[in-house]
Backbone as CSV, one residue per row, in Angstrom:
resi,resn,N_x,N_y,N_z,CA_x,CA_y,CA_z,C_x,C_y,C_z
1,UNK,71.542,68.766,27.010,71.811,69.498,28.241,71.823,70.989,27.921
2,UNK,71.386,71.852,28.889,71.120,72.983,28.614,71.896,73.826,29.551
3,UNK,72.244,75.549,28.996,72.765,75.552,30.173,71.566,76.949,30.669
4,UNK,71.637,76.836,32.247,70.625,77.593,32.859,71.177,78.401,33.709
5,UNK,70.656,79.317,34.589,70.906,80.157,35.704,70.455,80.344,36.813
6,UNK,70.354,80.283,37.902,69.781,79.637,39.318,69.725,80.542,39.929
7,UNK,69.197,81.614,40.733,69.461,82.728,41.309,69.234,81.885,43.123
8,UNK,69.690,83.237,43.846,69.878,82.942,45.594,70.262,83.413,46.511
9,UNK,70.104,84.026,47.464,70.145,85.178,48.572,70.160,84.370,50.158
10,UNK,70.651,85.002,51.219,70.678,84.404,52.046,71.032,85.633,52.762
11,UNK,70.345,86.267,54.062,71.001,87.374,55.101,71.649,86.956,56.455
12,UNK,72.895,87.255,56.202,73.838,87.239,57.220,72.821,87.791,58.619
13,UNK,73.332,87.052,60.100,72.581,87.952,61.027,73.862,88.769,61.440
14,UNK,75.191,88.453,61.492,76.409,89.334,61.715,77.635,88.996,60.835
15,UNK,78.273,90.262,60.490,79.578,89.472,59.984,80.679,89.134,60.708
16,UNK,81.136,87.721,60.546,81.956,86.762,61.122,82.366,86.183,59.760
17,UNK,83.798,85.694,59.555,83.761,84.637,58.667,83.367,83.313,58.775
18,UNK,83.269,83.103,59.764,82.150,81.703,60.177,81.208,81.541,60.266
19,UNK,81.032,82.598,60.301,79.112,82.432,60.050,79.084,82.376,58.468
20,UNK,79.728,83.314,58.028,79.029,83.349,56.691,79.617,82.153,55.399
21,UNK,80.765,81.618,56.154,80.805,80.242,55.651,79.841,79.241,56.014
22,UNK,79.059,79.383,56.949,78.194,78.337,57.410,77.048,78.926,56.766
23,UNK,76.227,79.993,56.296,75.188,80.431,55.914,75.034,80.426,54.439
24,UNK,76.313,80.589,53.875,76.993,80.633,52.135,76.632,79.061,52.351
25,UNK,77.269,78.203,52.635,77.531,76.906,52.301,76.031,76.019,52.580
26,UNK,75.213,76.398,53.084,73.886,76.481,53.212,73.077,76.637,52.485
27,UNK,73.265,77.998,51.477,72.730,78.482,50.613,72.892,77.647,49.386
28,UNK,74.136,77.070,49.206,75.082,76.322,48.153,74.515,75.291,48.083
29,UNK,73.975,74.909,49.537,73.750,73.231,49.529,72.163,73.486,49.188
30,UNK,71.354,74.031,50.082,70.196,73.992,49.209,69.568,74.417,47.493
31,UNK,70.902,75.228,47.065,70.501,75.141,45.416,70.886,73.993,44.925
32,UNK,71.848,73.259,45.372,72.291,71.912,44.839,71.087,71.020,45.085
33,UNK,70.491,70.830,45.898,69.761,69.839,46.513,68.075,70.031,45.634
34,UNK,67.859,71.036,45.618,66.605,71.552,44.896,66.707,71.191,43.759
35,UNK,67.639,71.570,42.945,67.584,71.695,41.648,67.909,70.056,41.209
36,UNK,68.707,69.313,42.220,69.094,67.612,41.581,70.414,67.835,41.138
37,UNK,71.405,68.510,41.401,72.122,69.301,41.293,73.821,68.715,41.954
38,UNK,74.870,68.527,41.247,76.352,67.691,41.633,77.072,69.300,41.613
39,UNK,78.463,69.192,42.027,79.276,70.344,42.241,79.815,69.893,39.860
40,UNK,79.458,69.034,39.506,79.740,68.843,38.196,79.077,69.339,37.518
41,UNK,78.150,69.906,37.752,76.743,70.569,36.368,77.100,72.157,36.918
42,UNK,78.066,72.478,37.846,78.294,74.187,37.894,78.636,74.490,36.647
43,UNK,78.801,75.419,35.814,80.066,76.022,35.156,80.373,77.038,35.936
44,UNK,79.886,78.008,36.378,80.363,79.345,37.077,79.340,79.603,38.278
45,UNK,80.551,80.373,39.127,79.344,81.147,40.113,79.346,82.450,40.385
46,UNK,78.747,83.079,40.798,79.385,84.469,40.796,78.498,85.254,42.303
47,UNK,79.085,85.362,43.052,79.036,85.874,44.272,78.832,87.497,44.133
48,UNK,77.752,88.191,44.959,77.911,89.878,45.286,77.679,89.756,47.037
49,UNK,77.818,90.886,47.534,78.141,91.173,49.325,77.649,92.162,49.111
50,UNK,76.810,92.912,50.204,76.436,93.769,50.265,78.007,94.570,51.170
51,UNK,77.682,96.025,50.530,79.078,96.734,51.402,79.409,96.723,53.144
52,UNK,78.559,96.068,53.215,78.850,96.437,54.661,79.262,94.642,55.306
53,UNK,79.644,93.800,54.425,79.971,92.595,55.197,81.624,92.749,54.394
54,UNK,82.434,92.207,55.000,84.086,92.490,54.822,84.714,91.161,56.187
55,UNK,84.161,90.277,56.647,85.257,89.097,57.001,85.897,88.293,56.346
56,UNK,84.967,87.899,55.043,85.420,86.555,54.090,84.828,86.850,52.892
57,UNK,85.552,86.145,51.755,84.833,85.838,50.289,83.641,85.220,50.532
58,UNK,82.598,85.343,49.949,81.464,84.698,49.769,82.558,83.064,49.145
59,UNK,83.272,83.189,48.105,83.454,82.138,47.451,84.530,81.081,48.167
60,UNK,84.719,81.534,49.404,85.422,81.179,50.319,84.486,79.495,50.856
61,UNK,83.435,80.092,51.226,82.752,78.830,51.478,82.530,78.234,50.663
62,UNK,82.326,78.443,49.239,82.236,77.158,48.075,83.522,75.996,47.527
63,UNK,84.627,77.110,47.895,85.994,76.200,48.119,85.558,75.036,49.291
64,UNK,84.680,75.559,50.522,85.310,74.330,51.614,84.418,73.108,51.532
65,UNK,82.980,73.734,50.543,81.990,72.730,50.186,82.865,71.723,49.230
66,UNK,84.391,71.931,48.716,84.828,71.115,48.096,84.247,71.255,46.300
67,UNK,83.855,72.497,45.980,83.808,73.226,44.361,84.719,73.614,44.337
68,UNK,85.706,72.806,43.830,87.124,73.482,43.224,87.828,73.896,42.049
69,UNK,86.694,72.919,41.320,87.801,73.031,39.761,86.459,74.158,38.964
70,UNK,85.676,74.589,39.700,84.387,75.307,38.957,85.106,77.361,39.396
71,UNK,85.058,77.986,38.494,84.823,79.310,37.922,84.483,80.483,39.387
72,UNK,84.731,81.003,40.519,83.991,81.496,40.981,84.408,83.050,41.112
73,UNK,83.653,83.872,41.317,83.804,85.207,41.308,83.284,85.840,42.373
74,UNK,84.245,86.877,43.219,82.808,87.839,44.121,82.717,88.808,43.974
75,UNK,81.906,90.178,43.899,82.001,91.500,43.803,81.107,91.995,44.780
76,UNK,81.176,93.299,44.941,80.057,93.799,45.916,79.093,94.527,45.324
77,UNK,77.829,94.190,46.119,76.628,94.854,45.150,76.689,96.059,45.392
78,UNK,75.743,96.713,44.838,75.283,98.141,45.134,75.006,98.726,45.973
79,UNK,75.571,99.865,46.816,74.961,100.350,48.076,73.893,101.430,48.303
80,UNK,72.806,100.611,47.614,71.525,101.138,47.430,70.590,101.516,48.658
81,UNK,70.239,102.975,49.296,69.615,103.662,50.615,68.607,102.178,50.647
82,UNK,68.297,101.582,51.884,67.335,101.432,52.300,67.341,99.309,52.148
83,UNK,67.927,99.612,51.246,68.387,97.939,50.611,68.230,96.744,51.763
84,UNK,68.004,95.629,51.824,68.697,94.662,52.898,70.083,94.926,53.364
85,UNK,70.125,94.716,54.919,72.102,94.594,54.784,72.218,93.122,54.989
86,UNK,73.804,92.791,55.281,74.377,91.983,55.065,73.991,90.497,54.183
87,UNK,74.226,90.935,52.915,73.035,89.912,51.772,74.381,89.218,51.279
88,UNK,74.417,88.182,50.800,75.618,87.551,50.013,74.357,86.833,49.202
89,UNK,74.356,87.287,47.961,73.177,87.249,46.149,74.718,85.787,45.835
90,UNK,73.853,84.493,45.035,74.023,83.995,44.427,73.808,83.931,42.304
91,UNK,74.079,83.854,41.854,74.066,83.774,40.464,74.790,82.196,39.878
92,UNK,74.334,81.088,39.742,75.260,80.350,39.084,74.674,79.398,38.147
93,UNK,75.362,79.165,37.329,75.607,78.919,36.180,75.686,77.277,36.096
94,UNK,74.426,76.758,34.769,74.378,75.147,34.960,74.257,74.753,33.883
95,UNK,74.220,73.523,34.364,73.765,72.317,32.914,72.887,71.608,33.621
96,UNK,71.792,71.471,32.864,70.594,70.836,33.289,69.953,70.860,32.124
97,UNK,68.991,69.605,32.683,67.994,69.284,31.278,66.264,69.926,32.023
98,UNK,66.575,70.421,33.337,65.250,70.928,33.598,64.713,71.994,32.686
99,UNK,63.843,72.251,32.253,63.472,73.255,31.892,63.343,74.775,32.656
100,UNK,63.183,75.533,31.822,63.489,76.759,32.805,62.991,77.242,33.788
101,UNK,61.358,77.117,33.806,60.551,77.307,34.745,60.532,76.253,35.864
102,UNK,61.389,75.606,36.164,61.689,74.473,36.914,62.520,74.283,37.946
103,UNK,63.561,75.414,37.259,64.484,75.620,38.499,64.418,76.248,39.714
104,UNK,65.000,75.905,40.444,64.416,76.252,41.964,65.536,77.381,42.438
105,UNK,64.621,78.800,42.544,65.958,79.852,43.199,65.598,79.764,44.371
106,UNK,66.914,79.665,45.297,66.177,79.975,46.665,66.970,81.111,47.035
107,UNK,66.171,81.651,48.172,66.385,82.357,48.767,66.369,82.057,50.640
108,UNK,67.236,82.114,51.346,66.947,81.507,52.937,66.390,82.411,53.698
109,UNK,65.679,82.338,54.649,65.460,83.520,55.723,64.772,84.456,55.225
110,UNK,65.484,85.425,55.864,64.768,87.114,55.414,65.111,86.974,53.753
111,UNK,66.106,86.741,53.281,66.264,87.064,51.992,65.021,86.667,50.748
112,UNK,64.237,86.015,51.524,63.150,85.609,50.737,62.102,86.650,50.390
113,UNK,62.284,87.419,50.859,61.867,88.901,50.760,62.024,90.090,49.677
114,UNK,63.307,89.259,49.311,64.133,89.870,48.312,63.229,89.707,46.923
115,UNK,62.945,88.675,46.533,62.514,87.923,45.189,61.289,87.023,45.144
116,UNK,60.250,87.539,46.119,59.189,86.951,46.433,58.440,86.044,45.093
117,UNK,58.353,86.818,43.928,58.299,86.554,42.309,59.259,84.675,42.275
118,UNK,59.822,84.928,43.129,60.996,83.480,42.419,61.217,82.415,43.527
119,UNK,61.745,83.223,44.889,61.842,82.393,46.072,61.385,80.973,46.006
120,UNK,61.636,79.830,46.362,61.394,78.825,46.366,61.201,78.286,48.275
């Protein structure tokens, strides 16, 4: 078993904390689902927000997906002129025997825009 890194983006259309628990947990579920993927092969996750979303933790919705005993972190990205807004960036951390070029980053929506190179 190896351990790997999964990247993943998803753009908020407003901030609400309900939405972005429903759009996070979305995002969560389709890297799980792509990759073949249990809330048991996480080790870590690590959440960024773009500055301008402030209702909820990104890691808020991975608690309600029921990832509890796994590592999670959020910070806010960079407030770089011109950037996407309201982005909540995935980063997390696995065990898998896929090989590297195998793993599936996604990106939802507009955010696919972001990482055209990787998007799935």
């Amino acid at each position: 078993m190896a351990v790997r890194a999964v990247r993943g983006a998803v753009q908020l259309e407003r901030d609400e904390a309900g939405h972005m628990d429903e759009q996070v947990g979305a995002l969560l579920t389709a890297i799980l689902e792509r990759n073949g993927l249990t809330a048991e092969d996480l080790i870590s996750v690590w959440f960024t927000a773009t500055p301008d979303l402030h209702s909820d933790f990104p890691a808020a919705a991975a608690r309600k997906l029921g990832i509890v005993d796994v590592p999670l972190i959020c910070a806010q990205e960079l407030d770089i002129e011109g950037a996407m807004p309201r982005v909540v960036r995935v980063l997390a951390h696995i065990e898998s025997d896929r090989p590297r070029d195998r793993i599936a980053h996604v990106y939802l929506g507009a955010a696919a825009a972001l990482r055209k190179d990787i998007a799935q």
